[in-house]
Coordinates of C-alpha atoms in Angstrom, one line a residue:
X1 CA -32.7 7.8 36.9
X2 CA -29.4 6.1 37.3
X3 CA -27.3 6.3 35.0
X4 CA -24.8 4.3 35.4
X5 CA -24.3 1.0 37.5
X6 CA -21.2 -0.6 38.7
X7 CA -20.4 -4.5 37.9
X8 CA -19.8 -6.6 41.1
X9 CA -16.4 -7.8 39.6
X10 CA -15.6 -4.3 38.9
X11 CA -11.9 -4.2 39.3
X12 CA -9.1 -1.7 38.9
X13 CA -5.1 -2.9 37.9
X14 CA -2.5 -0.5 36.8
X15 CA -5.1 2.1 35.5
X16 CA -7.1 -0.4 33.4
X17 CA -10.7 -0.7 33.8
X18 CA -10.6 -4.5 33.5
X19 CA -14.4 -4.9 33.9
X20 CA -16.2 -1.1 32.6
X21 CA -19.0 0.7 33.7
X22 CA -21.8 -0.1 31.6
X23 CA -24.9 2.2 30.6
X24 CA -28.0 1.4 31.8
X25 CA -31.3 3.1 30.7
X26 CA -34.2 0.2 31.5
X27 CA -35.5 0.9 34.8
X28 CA -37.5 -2.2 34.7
X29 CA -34.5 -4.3 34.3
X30 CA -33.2 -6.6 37.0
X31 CA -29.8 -6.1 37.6
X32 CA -28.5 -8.5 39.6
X33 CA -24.4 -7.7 39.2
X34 CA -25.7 -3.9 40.7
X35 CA -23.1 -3.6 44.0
X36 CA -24.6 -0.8 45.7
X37 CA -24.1 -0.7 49.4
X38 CA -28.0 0.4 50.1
X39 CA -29.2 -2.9 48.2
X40 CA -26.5 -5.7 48.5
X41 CA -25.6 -5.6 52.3
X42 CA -28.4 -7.3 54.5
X43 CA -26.2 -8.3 57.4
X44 CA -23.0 -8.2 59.3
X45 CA -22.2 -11.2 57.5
X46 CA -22.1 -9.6 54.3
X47 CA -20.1 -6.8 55.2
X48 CA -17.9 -9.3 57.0
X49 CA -17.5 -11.1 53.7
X50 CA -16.5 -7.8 51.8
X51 CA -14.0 -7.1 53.9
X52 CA -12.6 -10.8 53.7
X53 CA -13.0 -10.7 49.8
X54 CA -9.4 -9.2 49.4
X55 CA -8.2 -11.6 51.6
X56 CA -8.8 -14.9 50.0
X57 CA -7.8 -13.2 46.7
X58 CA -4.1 -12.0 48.2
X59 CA -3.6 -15.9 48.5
X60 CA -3.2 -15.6 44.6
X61 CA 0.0 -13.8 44.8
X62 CA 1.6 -14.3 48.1
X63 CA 1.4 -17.9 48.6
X64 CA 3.2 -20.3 47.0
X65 CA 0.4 -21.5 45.4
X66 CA 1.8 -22.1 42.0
X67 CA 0.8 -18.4 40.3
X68 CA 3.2 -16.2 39.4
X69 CA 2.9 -13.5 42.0
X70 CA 5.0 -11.7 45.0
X71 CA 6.0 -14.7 46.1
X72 CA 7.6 -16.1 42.6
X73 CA 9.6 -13.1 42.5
X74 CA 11.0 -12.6 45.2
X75 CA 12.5 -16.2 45.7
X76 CA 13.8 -16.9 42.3
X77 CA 15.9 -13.9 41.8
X78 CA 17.3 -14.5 45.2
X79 CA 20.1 -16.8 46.6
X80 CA 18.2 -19.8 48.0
X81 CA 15.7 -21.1 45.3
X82 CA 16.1 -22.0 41.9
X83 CA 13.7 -23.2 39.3
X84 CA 16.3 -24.9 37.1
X85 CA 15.7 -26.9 33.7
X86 CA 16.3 -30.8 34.6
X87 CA 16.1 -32.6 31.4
X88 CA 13.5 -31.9 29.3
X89 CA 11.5 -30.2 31.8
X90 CA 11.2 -26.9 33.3
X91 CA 12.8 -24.3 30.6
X92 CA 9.5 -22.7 29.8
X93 CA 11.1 -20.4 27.8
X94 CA 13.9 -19.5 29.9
X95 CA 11.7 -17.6 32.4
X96 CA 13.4 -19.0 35.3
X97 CA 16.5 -18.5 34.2
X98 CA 16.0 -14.3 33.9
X99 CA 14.4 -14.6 37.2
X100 CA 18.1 -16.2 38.3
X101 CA 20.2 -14.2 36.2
X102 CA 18.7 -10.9 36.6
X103 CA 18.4 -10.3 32.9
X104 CA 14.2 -10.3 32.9
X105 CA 12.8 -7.4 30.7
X106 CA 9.4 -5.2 30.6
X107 CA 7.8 -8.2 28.6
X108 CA 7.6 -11.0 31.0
X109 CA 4.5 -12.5 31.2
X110 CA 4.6 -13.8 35.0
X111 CA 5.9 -10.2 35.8
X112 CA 2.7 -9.0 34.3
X113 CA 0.9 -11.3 35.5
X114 CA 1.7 -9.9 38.9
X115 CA 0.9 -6.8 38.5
X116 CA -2.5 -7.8 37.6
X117 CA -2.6 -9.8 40.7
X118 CA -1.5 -7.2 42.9
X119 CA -3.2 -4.4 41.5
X120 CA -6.2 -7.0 41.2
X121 CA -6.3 -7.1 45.1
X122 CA -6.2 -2.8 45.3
X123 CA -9.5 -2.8 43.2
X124 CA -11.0 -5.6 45.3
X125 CA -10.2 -3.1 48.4
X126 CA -11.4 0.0 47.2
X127 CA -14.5 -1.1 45.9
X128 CA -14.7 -2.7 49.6
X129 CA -14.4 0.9 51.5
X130 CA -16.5 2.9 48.9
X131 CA -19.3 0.7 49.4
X132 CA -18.7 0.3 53.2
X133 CA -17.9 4.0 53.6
X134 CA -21.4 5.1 51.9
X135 CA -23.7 2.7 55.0
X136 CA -25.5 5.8 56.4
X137 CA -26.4 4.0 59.7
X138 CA -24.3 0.5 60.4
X139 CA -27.0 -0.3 63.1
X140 CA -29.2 -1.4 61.0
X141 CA -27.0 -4.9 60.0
X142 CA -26.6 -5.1 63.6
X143 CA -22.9 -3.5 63.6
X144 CA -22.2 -1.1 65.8
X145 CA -20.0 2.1 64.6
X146 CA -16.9 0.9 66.6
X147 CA -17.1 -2.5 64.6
X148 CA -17.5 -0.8 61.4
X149 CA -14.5 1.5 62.0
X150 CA -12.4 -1.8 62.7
X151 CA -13.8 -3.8 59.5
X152 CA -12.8 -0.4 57.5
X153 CA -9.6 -0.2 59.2
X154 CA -8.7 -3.8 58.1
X155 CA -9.6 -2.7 54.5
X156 CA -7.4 0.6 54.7
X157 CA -4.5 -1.3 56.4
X158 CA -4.5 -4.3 53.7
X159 CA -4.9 -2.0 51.3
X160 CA -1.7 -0.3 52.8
X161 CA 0.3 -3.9 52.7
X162 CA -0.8 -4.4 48.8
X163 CA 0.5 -1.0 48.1
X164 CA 3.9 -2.1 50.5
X165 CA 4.5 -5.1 47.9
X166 CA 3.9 -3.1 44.9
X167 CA 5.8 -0.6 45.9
X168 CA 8.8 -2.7 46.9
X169 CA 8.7 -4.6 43.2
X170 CA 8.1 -1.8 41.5
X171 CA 9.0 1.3 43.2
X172 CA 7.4 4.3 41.2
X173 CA 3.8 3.4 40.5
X174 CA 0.5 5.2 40.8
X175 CA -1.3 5.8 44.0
X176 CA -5.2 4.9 43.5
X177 CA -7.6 5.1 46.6
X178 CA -11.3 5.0 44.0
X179 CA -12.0 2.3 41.8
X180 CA -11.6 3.3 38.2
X181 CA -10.3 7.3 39.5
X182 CA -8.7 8.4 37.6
X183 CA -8.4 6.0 34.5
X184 CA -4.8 6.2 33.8
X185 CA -3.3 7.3 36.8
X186 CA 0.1 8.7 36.8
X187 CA 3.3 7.2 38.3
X188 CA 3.9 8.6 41.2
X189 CA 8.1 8.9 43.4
X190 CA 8.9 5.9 45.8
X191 CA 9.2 8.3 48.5
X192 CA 5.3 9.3 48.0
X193 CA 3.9 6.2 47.9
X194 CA 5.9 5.5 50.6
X195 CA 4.4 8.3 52.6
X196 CA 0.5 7.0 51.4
X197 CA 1.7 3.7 53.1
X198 CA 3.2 5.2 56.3
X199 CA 0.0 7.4 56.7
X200 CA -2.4 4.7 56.4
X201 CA -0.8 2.2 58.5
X202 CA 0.3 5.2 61.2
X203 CA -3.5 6.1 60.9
X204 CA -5.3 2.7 61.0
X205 CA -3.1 0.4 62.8
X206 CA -3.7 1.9 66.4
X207 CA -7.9 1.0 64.9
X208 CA -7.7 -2.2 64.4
X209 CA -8.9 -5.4 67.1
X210 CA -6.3 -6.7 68.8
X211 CA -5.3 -10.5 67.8
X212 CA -6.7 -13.2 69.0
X213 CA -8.5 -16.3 68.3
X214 CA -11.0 -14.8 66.5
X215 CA -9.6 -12.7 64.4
X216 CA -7.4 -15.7 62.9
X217 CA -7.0 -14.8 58.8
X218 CA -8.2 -11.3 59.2
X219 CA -5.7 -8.4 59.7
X220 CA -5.5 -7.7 63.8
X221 CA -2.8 -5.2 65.3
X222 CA -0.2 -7.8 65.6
X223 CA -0.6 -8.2 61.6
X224 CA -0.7 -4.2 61.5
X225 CA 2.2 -3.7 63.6
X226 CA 4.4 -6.3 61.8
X227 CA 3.9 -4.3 58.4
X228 CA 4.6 -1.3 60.2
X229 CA 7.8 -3.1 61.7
X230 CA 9.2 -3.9 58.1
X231 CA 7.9 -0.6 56.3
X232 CA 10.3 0.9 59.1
X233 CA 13.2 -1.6 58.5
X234 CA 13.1 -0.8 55.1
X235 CA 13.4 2.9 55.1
X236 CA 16.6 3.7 54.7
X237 CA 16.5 1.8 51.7
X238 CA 13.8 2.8 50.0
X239 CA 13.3 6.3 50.7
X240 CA 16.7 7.3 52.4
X241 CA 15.3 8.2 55.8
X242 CA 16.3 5.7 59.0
X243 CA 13.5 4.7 60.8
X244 CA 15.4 2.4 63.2
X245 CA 13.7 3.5 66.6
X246 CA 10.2 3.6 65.1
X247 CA 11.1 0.1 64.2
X248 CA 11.9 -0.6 67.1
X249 CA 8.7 0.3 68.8
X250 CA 6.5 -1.1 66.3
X251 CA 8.1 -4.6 67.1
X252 CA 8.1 -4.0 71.0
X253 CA 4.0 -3.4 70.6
X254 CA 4.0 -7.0 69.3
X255 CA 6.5 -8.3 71.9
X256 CA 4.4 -6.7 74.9
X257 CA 1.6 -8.4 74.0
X258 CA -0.5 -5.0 73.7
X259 CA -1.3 -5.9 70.2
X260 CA -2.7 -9.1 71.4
X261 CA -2.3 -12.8 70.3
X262 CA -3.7 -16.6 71.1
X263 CA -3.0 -16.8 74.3
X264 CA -2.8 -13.2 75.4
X265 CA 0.5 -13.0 73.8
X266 CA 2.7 -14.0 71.2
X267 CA 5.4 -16.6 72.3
X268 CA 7.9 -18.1 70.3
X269 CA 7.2 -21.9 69.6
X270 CA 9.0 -24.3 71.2
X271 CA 10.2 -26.5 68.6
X272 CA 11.0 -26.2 64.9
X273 CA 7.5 -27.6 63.5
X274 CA 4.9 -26.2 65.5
X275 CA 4.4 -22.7 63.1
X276 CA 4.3 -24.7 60.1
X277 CA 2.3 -28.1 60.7
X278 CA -1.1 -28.9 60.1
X279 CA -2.5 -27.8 63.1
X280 CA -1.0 -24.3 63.3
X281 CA -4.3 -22.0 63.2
X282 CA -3.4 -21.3 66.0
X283 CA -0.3 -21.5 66.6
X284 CA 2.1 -19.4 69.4
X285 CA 4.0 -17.1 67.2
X286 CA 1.5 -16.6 64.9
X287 CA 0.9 -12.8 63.7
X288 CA -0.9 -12.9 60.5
X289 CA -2.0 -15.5 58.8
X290 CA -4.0 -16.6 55.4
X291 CA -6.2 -19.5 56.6
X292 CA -6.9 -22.4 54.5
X293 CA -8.6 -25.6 55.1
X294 CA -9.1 -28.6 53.1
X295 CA -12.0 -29.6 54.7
X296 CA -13.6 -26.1 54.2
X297 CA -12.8 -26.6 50.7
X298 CA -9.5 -23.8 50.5
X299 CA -6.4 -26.0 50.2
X300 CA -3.1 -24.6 50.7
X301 CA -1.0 -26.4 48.0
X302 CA 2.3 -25.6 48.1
X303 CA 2.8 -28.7 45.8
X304 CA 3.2 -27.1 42.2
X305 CA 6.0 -25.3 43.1
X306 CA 7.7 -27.4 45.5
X307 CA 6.2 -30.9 45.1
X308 CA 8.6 -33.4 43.5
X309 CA 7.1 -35.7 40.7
X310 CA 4.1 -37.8 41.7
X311 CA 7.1 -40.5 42.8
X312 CA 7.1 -38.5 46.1
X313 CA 3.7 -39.2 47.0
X314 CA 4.9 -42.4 48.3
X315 CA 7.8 -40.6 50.2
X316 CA 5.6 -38.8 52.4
X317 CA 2.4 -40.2 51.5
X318 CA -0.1 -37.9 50.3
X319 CA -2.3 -37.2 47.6
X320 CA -0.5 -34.6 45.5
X321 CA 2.3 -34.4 43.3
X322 CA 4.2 -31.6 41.8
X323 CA 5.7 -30.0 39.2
X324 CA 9.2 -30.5 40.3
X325 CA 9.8 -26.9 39.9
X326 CA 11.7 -25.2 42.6
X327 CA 14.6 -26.1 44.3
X328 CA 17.8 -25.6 46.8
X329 CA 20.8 -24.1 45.1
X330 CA 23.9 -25.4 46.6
X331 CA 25.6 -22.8 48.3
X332 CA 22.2 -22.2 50.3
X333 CA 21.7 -25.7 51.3
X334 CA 25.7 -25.3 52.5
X335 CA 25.1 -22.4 54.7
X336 CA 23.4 -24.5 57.5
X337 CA 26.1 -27.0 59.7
X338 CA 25.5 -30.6 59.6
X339 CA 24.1 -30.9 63.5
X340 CA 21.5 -27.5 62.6
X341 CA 18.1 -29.0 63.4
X342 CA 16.4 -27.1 60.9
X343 CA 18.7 -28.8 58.1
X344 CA 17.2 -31.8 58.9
X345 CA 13.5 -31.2 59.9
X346 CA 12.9 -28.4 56.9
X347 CA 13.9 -30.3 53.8
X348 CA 14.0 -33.0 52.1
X349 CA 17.2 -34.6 51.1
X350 CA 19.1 -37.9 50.4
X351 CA 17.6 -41.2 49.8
X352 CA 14.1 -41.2 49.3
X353 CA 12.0 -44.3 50.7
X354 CA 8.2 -45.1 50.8
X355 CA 6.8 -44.0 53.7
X356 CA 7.4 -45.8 57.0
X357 CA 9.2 -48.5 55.1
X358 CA 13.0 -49.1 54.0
X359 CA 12.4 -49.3 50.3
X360 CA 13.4 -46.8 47.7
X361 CA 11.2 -45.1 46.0
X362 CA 12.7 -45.2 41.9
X363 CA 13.2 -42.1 39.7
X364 CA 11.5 -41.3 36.9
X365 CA 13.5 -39.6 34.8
X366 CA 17.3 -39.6 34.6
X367 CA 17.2 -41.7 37.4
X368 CA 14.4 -43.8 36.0
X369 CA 14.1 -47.7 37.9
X370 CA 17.0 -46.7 40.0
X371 CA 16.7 -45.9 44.3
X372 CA 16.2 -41.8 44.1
X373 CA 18.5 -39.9 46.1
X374 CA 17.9 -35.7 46.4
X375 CA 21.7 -34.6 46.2
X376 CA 22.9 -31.2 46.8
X377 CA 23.8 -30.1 43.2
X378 CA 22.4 -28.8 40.3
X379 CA 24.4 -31.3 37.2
X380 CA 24.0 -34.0 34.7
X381 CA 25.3 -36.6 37.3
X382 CA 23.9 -39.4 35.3
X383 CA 25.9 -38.7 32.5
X384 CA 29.0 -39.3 34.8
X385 CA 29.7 -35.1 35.7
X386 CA 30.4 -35.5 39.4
X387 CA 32.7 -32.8 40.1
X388 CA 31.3 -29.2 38.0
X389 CA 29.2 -26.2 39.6
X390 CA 26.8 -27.2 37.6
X391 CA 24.0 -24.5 36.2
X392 CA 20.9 -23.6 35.5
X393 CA 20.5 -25.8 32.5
X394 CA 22.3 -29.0 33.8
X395 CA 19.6 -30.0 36.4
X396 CA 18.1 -33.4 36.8
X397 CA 15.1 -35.1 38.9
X398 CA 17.1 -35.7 41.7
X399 CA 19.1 -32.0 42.1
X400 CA 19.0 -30.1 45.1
X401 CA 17.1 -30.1 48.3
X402 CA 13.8 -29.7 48.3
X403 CA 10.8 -28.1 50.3
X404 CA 9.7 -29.7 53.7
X405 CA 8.8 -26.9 56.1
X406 CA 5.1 -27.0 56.1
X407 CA 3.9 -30.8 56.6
X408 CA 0.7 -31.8 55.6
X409 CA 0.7 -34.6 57.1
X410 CA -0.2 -38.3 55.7
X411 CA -3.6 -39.1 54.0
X412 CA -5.1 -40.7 56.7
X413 CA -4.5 -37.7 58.8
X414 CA -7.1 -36.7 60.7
X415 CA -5.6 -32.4 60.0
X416 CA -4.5 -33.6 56.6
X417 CA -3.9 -30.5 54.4
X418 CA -5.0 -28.0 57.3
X419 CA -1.8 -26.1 57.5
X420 CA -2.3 -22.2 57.3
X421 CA 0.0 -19.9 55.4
X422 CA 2.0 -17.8 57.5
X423 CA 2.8 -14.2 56.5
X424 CA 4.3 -12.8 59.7
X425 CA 5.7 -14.5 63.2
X426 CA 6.6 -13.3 66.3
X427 CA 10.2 -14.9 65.1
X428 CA 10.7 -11.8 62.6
X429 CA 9.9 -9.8 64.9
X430 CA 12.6 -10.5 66.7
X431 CA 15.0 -10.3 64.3
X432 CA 13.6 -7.2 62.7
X433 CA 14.4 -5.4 66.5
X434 CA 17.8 -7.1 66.7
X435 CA 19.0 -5.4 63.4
X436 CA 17.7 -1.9 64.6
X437 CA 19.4 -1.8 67.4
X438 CA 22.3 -3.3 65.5
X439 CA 22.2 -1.0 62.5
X440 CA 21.7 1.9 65.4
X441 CA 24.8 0.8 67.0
X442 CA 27.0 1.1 63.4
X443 CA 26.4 -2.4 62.3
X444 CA 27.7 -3.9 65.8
X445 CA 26.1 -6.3 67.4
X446 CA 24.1 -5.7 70.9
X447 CA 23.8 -7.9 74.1
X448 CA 20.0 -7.6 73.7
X449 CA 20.5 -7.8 70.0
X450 CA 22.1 -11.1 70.0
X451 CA 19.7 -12.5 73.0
X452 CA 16.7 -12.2 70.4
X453 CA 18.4 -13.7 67.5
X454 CA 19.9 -16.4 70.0
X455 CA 16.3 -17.2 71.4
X456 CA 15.4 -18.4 68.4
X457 CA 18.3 -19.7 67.0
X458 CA 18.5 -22.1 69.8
X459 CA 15.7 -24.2 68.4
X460 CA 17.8 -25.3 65.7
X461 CA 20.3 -27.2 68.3
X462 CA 20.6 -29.8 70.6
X463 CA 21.2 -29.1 74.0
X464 CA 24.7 -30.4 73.8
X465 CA 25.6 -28.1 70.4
X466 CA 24.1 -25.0 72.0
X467 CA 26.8 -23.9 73.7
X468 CA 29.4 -23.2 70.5
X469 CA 26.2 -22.3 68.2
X470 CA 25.1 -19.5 70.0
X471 CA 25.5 -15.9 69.2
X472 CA 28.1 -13.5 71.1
X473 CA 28.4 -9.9 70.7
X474 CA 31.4 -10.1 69.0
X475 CA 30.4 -13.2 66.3
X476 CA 27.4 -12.0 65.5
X477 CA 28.1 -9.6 62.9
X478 CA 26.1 -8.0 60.5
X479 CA 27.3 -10.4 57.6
X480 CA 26.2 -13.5 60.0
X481 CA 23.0 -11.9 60.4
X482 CA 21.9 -11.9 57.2
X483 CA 22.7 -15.6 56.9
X484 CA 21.1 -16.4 60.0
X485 CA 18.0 -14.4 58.9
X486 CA 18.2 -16.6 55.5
X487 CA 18.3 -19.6 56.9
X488 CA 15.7 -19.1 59.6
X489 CA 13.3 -17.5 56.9
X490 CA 13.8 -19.5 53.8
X491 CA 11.0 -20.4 51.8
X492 CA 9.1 -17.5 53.5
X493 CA 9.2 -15.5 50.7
X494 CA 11.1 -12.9 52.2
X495 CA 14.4 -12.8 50.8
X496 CA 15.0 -10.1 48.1
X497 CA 13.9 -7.5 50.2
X498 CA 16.7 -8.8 53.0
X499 CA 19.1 -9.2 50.0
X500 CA 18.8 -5.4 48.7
X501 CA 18.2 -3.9 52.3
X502 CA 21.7 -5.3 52.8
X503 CA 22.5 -4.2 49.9
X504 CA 23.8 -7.6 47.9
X505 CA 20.7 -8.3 45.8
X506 CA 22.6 -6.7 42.7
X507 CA 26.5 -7.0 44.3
X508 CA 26.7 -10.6 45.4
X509 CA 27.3 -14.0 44.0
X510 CA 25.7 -17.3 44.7
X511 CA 26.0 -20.3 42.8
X512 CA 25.4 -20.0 39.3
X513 CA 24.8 -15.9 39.3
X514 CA 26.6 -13.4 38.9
X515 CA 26.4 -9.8 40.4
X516 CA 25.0 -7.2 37.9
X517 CA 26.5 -4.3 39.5
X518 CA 23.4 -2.5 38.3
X519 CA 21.2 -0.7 41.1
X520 CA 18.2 -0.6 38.3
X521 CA 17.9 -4.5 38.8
X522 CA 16.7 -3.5 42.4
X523 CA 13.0 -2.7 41.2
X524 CA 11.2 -4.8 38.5
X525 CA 10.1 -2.9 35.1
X526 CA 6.9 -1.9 34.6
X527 CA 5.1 -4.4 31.8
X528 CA 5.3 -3.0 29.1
X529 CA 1.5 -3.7 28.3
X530 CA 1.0 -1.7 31.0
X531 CA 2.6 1.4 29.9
X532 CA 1.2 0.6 25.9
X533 CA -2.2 0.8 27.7
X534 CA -1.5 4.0 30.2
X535 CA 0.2 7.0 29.1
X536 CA -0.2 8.1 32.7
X537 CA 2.9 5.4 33.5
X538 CA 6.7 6.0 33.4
X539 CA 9.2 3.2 32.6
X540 CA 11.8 2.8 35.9
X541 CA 15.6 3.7 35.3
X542 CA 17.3 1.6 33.2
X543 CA 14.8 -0.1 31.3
X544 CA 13.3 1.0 27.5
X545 CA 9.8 2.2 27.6
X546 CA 9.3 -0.9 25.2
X547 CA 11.4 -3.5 24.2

């Protein structure tokens, strides 16, 4: 008799059983949220879909879909983006302003919210590879053993990323390979969860198909080798240990082309707007993607976090509006030179006009019946202050640049809305080899160093500007690299963990923030639900237990 059955949504997060094992003593009784891997996989599709189950549910936290995830994190406590109040809109109990500020605490409720997320996607996983890992013979779904040792490889290498994100927000946390085993698991060092992660992705990488047009949205070697490239790059930081020539060769397996790509190989795109427009699936520098579709019915909507009000519908004209949420903070916006290309093709800024036509669109707000202009600060300009720094609390409709990497294109566009969500490009590649071989060389720059960060870089000119913007050996230092690598990667969601790798996330200043001086700021609390919940948990330095 058995005894025990396991829900289909059966989930683990932060040693919680969020959805329990329940009893079951009527044998006659249909149970149709039973999961076992002997009864609910009939096909390859099936297992296919288990294995792409985590991956529409990372979308939740990595994206900038409008939760409050990975992504939210790590670009509002940075020095680009900015959710500032304008008006009377946007304060939401000052949650944006921590994020700025670095003053959050263990009881934020978008901070908890992901944990859940992330720790949501772990249980998703592991309930994945216990049920695939218990198919006695694969051959009878018509998948042969080699297939079933890629699909599990995808599952133990995503689960591998997950753990690289929690790991990096959170530093000390629990490492949990069973779902619901044990129920409050205990925290475990950075440097050992940092192993887990090395293992796993030194184990499964080599296992997994290389990339190619098939394997678009699922986790290929070129995705594998990427997290392997930035687990490396981060090393030194996280666990002490420089891993600059494994790096290295991580990123020159993606280079080669040996981890595959579209076309054989990866190659860097030509122009600016190729990687981010709405007919990137396939796109040359491509790596790892999550893929979306409007018509399939999986939108990627950047728009309630970057999406002006519905005014800007006309602007570019669309269908959706925004919340008016995030924006550019000033000294960000003023680290790119008037003739860079990707100043002018990656935001929006200045007057505003309907779309294909010379009339203004109006504001709304403090700018209500008047021509809306995005300017580049973040103050009550309508009340006459022209001159101030401006801060969190002083912004208005109109502040800052705003968001225009990824085009949807118009309406009427036959691709409307198809853009994919890029996670990793050949582009960081790139530069994640070029500050190896820098930080190898005691911060200085390279020849081939600066020919990688200069073969992209020189997208963002004219053929006439190239000349004085490109990189030499001598101006390329590693200060300038960090600000190249901001403004090639902004909105990407990856720049905290450039920020503390260089260590400045808790050191420098950037428009309205200043530095805490305080190394505890470099890893998030713990919720403090969590650790009321799990006795198993410790609290990271410099934060109460409870506040």
């Amino acid at each position: 008799m058995k005894k025990y059955i396991r829900k289909a949504i059966l989930v683990f997060a932060s040693g919680l059983l969020l959805y329990g094992v329940n009893g079951c003593t009527d044998l006659d009784e249909t149970a149709y949220s039973e999961l076992y891997a002997n009864n609910f996989y009939k096909n390859k599709l099936e297992v296919q879909q288990a294995v792409l189950r985590p991956m529409t549910h990372m979308a939740a936290w990595i994206a900038p879909t409008g939760q409050n995830g990975y992504y939210y994190h790590s670009e509002l406590s940075s020095d680009q983006l900015a959710w500032p109040q304008k008006g009377r809109h946007g304060y939401d109990g000052g949650d944006h302003f921590r994020q700025h500020y670095h003053t959050w605490t263990s009881n934020e409720g978008r901070m908890r919210s992901a944990w859940t997320l992330l720790w949501t996607g772990v249980g998703y996983i592991n309930a994945a590879l216990e049920d695939l890992t218990a198919i006695e013979d694969p051959s009878v779904l018509d998948i042969t053993p080699a297939e079933m040792d890629s699909y599990l490889a995808e599952l133990y290498v995503l689960r591998a990323f997950h753990y690289m994100k929690i790991m990096e927000l959170w530093g000390n946390v629990p490492i949990v390979v069973k779902v619901a085993e044990p129920l409050n698991p205990k925290t475990q060092p950075r440097a050992e969860v940092f192993e887990f992660i090395k293992e796993e992705l030194e184990t499964y990488v080599p296992q997994l198909q290389t990339y190619s047009e098939a394997m678009v949205g699922r986790v290929s070697a070129t995705a594998g080798y990427a997290m392997l490239a930035e687990l490396y790059l981060n090393a030194e930081k996280w666990v002490g240990t420089a891993m600059w020539d494994e790096c290295i060769a991580a990123c020159d397996k993606i280079i080669s082309g040996e981890a595959g790509g579209i076309n054989g190989a990866p190659q860097l795109a030509d122009d600016l707007l190729e990687t981010f427009s709405n007919t990137n699936k396939n796109a040359s520098e491509n790596l790892f993607q999550l893929a979306y579709s409007r018509e399939g019915g999986n939108t990627f909507s950047w728009g309630g976090f970057f999406m002006g009000y519905d005014n800007i519908k006309e602007v570019l004209n669309v269908g959706y509006g925004g919340w008016n949420a995030f924006v550019v903070i000033p000294s960000a916006f003023d680290a790119y030179v008037e003739n860079d290309l990707r100043k002018e093709e990656w935001f929006l800024f200045g007057p505003q006009y309907k779309y294909g036509t010379t009339e203004p669109i109006l504001g709304t707000e403090e700018w209500n019946d008047q021509p809306f202009v995005y300017v580049n600060s973040i103050r009550r300009e309508s009340e006459g202050d022209t001159t101030s720094e401006g801060s969190m609390a002083e912004g208005e409709e109109n502040s800052g640049a705003r968001f225009h990497k990824y085009k949807s294109g118009t309406i009427d566009d036959e691709n409307y809305q198809e853009n994919h969500y890029i996670l990793y490009r050949l582009t960081e590649i790139y530069f994640n080899k070029a500050e190896a071989l820098m930080r190898k060389n005691g911060g200085m720059a390279t020849q081939e160093a600066v020919d990688l960060v200069n073969e992209s870089r020189k997208r963002a000119f004219s053929e006439e500007d190239w000349p004085a913007a490109r990189y030499t050996v001598a101006s390329l230092t590693m200060e300038e690299f960090l600000a190249e690598r901001g403004r090639e990667f902004i909105f990407e969601g990856k720049r905290r963990t450039d920020l503390i790798r260089f260590n400045k996330f808790v050191t420098a200043s950037w428009w309205d923030h200043d530095p805490t001086n305080d190394p505890n700021r470099e890893l998030y609390p713990i919720p403090s639900t969590q650790l009321a919940n799990n006795p198993g948990l410790d609290q990271n330095p410099g934060y109460p237990r409870s506040n």
